[in-house]
C-alpha atoms as one frame of an Amber mdcrd trajectory, in Angstrom:
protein
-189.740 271.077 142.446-185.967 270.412 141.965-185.021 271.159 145.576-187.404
 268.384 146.788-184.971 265.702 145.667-183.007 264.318 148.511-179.679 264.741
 148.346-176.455 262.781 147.915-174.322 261.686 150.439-170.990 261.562 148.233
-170.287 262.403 144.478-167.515 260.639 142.322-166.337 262.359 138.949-164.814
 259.945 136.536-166.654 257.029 135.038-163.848 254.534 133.583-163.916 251.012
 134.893-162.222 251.984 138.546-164.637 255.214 138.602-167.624 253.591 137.930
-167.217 250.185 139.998-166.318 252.210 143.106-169.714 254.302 142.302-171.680
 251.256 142.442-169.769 249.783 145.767-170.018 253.578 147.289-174.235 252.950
 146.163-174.894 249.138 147.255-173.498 250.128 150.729-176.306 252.390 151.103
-175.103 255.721 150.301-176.752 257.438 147.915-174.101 259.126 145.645-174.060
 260.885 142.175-171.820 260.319 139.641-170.717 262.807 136.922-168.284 262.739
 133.738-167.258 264.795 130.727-168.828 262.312 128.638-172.229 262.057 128.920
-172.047 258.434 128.104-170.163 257.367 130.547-172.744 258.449 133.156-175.736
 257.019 131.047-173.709 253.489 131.248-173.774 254.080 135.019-176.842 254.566
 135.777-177.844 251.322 133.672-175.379 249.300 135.536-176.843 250.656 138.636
-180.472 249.891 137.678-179.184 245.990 136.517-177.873 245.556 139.797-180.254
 245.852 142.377-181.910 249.512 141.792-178.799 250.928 143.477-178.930 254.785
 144.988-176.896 256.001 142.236-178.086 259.478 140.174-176.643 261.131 137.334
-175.498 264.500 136.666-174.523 266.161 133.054-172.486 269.084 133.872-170.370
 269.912 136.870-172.567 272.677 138.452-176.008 270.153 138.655-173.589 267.453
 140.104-171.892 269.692 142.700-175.239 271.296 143.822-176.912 267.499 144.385
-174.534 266.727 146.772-175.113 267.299 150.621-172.932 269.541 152.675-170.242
 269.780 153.392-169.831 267.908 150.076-167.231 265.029 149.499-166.521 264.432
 145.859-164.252 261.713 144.485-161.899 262.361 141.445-160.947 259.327 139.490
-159.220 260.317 136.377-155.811 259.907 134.421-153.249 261.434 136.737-151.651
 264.912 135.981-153.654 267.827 134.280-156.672 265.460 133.657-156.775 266.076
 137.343-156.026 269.557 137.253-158.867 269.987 134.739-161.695 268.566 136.772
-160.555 270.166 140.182-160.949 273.515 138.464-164.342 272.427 136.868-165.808
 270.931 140.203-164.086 273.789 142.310-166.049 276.467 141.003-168.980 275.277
 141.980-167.803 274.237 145.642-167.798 276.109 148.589-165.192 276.400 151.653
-165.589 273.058 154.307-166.230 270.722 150.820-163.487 268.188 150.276-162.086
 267.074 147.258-160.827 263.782 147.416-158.565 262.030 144.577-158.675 258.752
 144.181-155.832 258.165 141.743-152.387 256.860 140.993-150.796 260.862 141.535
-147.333 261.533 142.411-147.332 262.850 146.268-145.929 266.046 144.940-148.743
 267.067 143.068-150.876 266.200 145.208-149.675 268.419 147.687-149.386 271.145
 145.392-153.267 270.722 145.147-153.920 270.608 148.752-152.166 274.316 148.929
-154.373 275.663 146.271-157.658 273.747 147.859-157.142 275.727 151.080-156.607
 278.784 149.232-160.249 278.560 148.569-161.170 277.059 151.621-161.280 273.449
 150.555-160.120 270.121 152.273-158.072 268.071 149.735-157.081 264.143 150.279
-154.751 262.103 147.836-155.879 258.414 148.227-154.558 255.383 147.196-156.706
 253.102 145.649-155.537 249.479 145.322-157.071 246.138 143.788-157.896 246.902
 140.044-161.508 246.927 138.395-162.917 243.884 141.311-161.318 245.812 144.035
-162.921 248.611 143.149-166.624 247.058 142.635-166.388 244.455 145.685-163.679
 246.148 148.490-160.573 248.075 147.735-157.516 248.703 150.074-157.776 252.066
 149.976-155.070 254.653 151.072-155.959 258.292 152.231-153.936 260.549 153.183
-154.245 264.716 153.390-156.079 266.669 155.423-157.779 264.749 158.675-161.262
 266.873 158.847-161.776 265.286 154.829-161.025 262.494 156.509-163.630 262.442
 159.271-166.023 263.667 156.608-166.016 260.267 154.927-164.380 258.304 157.367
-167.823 256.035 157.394-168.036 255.540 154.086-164.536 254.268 153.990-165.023
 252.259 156.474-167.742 249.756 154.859-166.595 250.189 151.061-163.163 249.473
 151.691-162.186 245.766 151.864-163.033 243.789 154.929-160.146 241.314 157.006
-160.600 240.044 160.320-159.210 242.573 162.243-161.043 245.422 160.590-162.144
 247.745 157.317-158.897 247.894 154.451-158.362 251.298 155.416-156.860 253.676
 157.382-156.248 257.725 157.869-152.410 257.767 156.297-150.876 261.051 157.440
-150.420 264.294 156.447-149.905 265.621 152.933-149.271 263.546 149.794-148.411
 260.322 152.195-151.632 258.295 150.802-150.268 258.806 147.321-146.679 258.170
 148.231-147.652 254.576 150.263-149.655 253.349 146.997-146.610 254.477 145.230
-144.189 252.451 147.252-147.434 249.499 147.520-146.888 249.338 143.777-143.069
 249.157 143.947-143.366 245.953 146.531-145.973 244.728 143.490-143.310 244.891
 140.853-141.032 243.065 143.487-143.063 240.486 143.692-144.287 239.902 140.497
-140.518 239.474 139.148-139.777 236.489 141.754-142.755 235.080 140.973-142.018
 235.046 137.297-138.309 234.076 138.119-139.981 230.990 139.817-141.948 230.305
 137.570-138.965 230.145 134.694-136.606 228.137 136.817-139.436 225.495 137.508
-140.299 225.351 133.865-136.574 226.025 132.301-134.346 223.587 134.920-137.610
 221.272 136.111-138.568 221.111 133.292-142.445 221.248 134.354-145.385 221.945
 132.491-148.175 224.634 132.738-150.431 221.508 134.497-147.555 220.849 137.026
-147.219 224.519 137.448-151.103 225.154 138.068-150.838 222.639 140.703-147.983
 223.652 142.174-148.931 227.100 142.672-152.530 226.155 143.970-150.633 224.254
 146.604-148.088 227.256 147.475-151.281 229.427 147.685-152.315 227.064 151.150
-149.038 227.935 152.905-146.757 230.654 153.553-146.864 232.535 150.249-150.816
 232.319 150.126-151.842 235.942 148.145-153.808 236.927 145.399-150.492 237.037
 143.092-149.883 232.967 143.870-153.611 232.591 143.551-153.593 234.682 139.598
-150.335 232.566 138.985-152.104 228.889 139.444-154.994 230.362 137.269-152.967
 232.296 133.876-151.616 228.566 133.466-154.883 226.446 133.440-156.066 229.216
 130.951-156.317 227.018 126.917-155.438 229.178 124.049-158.435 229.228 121.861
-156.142 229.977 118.639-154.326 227.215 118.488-152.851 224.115 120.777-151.425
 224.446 124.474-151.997 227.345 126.960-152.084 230.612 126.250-149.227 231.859
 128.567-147.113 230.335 126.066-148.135 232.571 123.758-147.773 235.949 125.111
-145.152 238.069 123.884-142.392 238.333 126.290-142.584 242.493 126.960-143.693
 244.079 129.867-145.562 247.295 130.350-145.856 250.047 132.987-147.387 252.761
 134.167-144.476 254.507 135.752-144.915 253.750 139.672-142.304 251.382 139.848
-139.681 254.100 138.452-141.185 256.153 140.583-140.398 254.224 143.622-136.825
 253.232 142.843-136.089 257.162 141.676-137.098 257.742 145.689-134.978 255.373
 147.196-132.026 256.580 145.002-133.126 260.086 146.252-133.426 259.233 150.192
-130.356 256.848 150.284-132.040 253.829 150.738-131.190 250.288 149.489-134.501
 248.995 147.107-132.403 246.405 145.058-135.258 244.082 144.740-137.124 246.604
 143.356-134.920 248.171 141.268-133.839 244.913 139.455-138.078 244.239 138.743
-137.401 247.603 136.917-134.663 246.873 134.969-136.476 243.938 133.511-139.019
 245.033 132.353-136.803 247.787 130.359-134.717 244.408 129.297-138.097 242.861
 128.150-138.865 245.802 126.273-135.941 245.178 123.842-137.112 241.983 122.126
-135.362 242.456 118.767-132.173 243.246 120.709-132.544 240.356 122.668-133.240
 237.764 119.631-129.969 239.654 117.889-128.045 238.683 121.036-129.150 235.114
 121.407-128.202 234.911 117.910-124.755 236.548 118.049-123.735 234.893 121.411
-124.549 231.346 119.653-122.495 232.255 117.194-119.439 233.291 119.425-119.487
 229.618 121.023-122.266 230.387 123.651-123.799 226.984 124.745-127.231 226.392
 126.448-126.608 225.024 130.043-129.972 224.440 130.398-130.417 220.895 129.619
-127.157 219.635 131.145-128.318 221.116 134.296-131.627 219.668 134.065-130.778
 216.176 133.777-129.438 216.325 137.416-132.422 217.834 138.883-134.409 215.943
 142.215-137.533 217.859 140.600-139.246 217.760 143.974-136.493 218.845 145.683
-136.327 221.687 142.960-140.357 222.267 143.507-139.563 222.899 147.724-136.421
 225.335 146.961-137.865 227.520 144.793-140.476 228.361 147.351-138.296 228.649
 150.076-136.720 230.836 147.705-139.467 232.572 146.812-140.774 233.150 150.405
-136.918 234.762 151.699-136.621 236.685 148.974-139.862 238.284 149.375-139.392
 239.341 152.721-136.384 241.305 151.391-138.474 242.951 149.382-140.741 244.291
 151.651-138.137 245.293 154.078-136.734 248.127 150.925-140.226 248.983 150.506
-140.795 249.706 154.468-137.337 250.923 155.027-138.099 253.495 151.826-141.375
 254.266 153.794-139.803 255.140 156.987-137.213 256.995 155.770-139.552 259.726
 153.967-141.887 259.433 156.835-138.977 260.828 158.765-137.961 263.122 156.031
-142.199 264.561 155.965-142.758 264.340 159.572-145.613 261.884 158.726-145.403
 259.524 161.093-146.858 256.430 158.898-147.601 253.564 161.023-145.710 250.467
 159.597-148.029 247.916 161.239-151.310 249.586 160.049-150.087 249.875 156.873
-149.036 246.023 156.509-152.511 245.329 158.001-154.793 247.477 155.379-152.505
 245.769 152.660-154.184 242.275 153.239-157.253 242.546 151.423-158.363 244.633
 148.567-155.214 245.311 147.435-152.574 243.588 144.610-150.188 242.324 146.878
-152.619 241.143 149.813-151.161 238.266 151.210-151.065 235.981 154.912-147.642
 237.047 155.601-148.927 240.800 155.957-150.045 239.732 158.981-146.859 238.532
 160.200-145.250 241.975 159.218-147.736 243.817 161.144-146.977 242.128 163.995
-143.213 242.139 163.884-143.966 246.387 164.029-146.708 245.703 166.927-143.428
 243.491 168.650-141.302 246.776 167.692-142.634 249.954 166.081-138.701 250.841
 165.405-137.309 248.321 163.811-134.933 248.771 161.480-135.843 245.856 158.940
-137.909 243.226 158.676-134.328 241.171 158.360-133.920 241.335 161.746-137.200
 241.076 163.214-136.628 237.568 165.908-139.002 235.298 163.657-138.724 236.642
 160.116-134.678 236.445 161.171-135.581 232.963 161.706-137.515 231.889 159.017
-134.857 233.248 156.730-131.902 231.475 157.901-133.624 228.246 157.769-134.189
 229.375 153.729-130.851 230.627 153.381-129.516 227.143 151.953-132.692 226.517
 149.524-132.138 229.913 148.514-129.033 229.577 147.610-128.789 226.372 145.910
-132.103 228.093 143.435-129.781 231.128 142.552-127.147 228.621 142.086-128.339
 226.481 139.995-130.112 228.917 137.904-126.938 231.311 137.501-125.046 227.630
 136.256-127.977 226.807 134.140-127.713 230.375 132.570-130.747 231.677 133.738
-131.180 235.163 134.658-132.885 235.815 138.600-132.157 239.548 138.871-135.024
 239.791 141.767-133.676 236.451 143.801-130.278 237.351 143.457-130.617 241.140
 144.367-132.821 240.216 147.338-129.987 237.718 148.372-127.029 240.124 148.078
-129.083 242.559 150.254-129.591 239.909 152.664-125.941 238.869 152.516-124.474
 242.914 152.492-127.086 243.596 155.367-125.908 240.831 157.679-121.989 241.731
 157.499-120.480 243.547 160.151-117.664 244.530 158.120-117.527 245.085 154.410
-115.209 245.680 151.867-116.249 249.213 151.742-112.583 250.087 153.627-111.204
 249.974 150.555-113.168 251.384 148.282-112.724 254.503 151.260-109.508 254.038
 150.969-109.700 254.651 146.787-111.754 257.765 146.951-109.213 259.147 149.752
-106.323 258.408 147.484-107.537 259.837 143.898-109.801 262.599 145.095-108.256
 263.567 148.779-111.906 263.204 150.095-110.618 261.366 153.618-111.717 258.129
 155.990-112.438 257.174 159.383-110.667 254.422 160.951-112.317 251.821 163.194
-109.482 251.888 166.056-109.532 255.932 166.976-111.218 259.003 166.321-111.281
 261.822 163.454-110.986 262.371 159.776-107.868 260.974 157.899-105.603 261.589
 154.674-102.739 259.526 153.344 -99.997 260.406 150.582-100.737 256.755 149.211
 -99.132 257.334 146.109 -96.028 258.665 147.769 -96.389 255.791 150.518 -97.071
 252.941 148.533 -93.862 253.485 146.063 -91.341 254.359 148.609 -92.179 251.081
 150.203 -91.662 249.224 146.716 -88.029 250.834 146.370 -85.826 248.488 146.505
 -88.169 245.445 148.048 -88.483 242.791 145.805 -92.048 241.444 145.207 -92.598
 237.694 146.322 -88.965 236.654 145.922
């Protein structure tokens, strides 16, 4: 009989590479689970995976009503498909067939909005509904994610064990962590993957000023980043970086990096993330320049036009008169003191951007936690995560990383590498948008008085819209106009 079979602790719908190697994590922790997708395929290719490695607790399901009704109550079922009406499509298949106390739990890269769109209609029928993040790619999936839920608590606390042993695993505890309310799991990835593009700019900005003004080659630049990735900036990013350039090309001479085509794709989180900051008023320049290139990359003909037409205006490479004066080593320690400051920049937007919606939501995200579940599993897992969550443990309010006592520190000892890199790049001619933005920040953030006055003083004159002033109370308005040429009459300029 049918209703003899045990049943499944969890069920996950969606069998693409992330769907399926979170099945078979979900399985070789011990929970049985089924798995269930539109194409039968899929779910045969499961089950063989399953079998090959290790006879894994793992049991198909062809349509959604069989996999709903093998699942244990109150049933948990994870959604990983293509965000949007994908999403919509398999809720409403799966929903039918569920009953109210069973959680529906989504699992990918959604924006927060829809997500809590869904939540509303889930408790219409008496569901629980979480939007989690899931970070790490196809291995962080199979061997221990970072993993990001947020929604309601009770879905939580319905798979709060599994969680606990599938996500990845630090010292100081399980990659994961109950978010907040609403669409927060789904905005944190969100903001996760902005700090990604962040980073993976200044890396590649590194990585061209070494090679363009050092003049160092793919071997040096293996090396180099091996040895970064046993300090400060160890991460999995530093750690990819030494690898892409021991990597031979096997159709022709040299390394492969070489040969990749200079355009970048995306997904659409990153524009996601800087379209939020715009919205909540908060300074992501880092960010926002990692954006920009990659639209820049995107126009290679333009950009081959340009080189060509700029050449022909009288536009000289600086490169190689630059590089003749270079202390290479010297070069080698700047960029990664470089590297290392403006990183920390970057992480303050993507905090300050957290906080400021947190306040907006009434989420109440926990900085610290989050830093800590962000180093394993995840893209940008790195040592210095630790170091942020403690600078929130030291100070759950502050108001940027900047001026957190050590990171403070470590950046003013940086300041002069830093700026000798940006330097000497911007005089060599070549372009570090991410380095340069996170330096301005640094440099606008740390002034107690800019030039802002004036530009106040602008707005007040062509559009009436008034200023403060710093020496007494209340809203002002000057006749400038008037002012400024009844002064002139009859004074003679600089005689």
């Amino acid at each position: 009989m049918e209703a003899s079979q045990a049943l499944s602790r969890i069920g996950l719908a969606g069998l693409a590479v992330m769907g399926q190697n979170l099945a078979l994590n979900i399985a070789e922790k011990g929970f049985p689970i089924t798995v269930y997708n539109r194409t039968g395929s899929k779910v045969d290719e499961t089950l063989v995976r399953a079998h090959e490695e290790g006879q894994l607790p793992l049991t198909g399901k062809y349509t959604p009503r069989d996999f709903v009704l093998s699942l244990q109550r109150p049933r948990s079922v994870i959604i990983l498909v293509k965000a949007g009406a994908p999403v919509d499509q398999t809720i409403a298949a799966l929903a039918d067939h569920m009953e109210p106390g069973d959680t529906i739990i989504d699992g990918g890269n959604e924006w927060y909005e829809n997500t809590e769109r869904r939540m509303q209609e889930a408790a219409s029928r008496g569901l629980l509904y979480l939007g989690m993040g899931v970070s790490g790619g196809e291995e962080g999936a199979r061997q221990g994610p970072s993993l990001m839920p947020g929604g309601s608590f009770q879905a939580y606390n319905n798979i709060n064990d599994i969680l606990q042993k599938v996500a990845a695993q630090v010292e100081d505890g399980p990659c994961v962590t109950y978010i907040g309310e609403g669409g927060s799991g789904n905005f944190v990835k969100m903001v996760h993957n902005g700090i990604e593009y962040g980073d993976m700019q200044l890396i590649s900005e590194a990585y061209d000023v070494l090679k363009n003004v050092g003049g160092l080659t793919n071997a040096e630049l293996a090396e180099i980043f091996d040895e970064w990735n046993k300090g400060e900036l160890e991460s999995f990013l530093i750690e990819i970086t030494a690898d892409i350039f021991k990597v031979k090309d096997e159709h022709g001479d040299g390394e492969l990096v070489d040969k990749i085509l200079d355009k970048t794709g995306m997904k659409g989180t990153g524009k996601w993330t800087v379209q939020q900051a715009a919205e909540l008023s908060v300074a992501a320049p880092t960010i926002a320049a990692s954006l920009d290139c990659r639209y820049l990359s995107g126009l290679k003909e333009e950009r081959e036009n340009a080189a060509e037409v700029l050449k022909e205006a009288g536009l000289k490479e600086e490169v190689g008169s630059v590089r003749s004066g270079v202390d290479k080593k010297r070069l080698i320690d700047d960029v990664r003191q470089a590297l290392y400051a403006s990183k920390i920049c970057s992480y303050a937007q993507g905090m300050n951007l957290l906080r400021a919606k947190s306040n907006e939501k009434g989420w109440n995200l926990n900085f610290g936690e989050l830093a800590r579940i962000w180093k394993g599993g995840c893209i940008i897992r790195a040592v210095f995560l630790d170091r942020i969550k403690k600078a929130y443990q030291r100070n759950p309010n502050l108001a940027s990383l900047v001026v957190d006592p050590e990171f403070a520190r470590e950046m003013v000892q940086r300041q002069a590498a830093w700026r000798r890199v940006v330097g000497l790049a911007i005089s060599a001619g070549i372009s570090t948008p991410g380095m340069c933005a996170s330096l301005s920040y640094f440099d606008t953030y740390r002034r107690a008085r800019l030039p802002a006055n004036l530009v106040q003083a602008q707005r007040d004159l062509f559009g009436a819209h008034t200023y403060e002033r710093v020496d007494r109370p209340g809203s002002f308005h000057t006749e400038w106009t008037k002012l400024a040429r009844n002064t002139n009459a009859g004074v003679g300029a600089f005689n």
